[in-house]
GROMACS .gro file of C-alpha atoms in nm:
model
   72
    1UNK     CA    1  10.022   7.367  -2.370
    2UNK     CA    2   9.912   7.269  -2.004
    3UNK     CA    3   9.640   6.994  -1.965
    4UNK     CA    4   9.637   7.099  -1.573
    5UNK     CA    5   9.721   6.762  -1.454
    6UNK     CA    6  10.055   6.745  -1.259
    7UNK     CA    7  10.205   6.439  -1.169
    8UNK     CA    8  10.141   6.381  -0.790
    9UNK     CA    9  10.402   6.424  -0.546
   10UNK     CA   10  10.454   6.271  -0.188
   11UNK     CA   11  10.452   6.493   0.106
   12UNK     CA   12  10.824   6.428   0.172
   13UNK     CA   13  10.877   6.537  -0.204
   14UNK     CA   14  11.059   6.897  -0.171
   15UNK     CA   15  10.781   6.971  -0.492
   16UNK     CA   16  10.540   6.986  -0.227
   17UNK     CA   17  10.732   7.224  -0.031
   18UNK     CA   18  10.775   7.440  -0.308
   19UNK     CA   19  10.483   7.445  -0.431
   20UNK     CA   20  10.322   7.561  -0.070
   21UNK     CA   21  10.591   7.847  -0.093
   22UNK     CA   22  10.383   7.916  -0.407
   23UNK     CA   23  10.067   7.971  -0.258
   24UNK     CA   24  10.190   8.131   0.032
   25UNK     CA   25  10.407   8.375  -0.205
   26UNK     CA   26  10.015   8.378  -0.387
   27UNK     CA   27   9.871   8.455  -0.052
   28UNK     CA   28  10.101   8.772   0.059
   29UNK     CA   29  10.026   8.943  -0.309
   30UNK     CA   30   9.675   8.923  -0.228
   31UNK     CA   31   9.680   9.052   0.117
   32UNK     CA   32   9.887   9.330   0.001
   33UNK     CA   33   9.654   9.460  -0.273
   34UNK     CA   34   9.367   9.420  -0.007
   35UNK     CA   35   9.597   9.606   0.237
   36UNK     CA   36   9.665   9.914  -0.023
   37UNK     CA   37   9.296   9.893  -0.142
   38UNK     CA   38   9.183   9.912   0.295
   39UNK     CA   39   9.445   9.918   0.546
   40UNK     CA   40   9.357   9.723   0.862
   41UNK     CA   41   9.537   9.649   1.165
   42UNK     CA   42   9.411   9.220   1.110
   43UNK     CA   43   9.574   9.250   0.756
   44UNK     CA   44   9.904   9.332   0.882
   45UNK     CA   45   9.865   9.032   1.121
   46UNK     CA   46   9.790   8.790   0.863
   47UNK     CA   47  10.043   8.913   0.645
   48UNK     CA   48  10.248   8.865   0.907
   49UNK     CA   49  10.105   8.527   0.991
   50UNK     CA   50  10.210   8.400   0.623
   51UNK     CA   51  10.565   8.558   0.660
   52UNK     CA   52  10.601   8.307   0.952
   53UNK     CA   53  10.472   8.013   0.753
   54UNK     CA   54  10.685   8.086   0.493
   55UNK     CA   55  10.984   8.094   0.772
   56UNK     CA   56  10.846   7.734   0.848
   57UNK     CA   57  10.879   7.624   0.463
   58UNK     CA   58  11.239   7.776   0.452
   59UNK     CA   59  11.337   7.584   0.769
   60UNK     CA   60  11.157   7.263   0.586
   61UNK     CA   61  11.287   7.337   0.236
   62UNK     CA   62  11.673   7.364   0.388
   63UNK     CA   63  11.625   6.981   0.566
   64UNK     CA   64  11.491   6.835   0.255
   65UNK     CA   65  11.781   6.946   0.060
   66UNK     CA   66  12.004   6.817   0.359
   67UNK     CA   67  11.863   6.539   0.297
   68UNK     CA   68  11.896   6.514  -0.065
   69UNK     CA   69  12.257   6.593  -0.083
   70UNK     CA   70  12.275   6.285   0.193
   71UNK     CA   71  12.098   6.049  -0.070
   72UNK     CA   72  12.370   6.150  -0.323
   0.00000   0.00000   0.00000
């Protein structure tokens, strides 16, 4: 069983990285049941607002684990 804490991480940690492609991931299921539920044009636009951040975490994910294989 969970007690909720979680260790902290530092913002160069690739945790952190993952875990904001969590909420983003989080983000787009919501904004697709709102979408199904009311389609609107400035849904589409923030769903495809998150798609780009979630381009930006890829492009950050891939240099942390650059930069963890160069630690090795």
């Amino acid at each position: 069983m969970s007690s909720g804490y979680t260790m902290p991480s530092r913002e160069d940690d690739p945790v952190h990285t993952v875990r904001t492609i969590g909420r983003l991931a989080q983000i787009l299921i919501e904004l697709r049941d709102e979408y199904v539920h009311r389609p609107r044009a400035d849904i589409l636009e923030q769903i495809e607002q998150r798609l780009d951040d979630l381009l930006a975490q890829r492009a950050d994910l891939r240099n942390r684990i650059e930069h963890a294989r160069a630690e090795k």
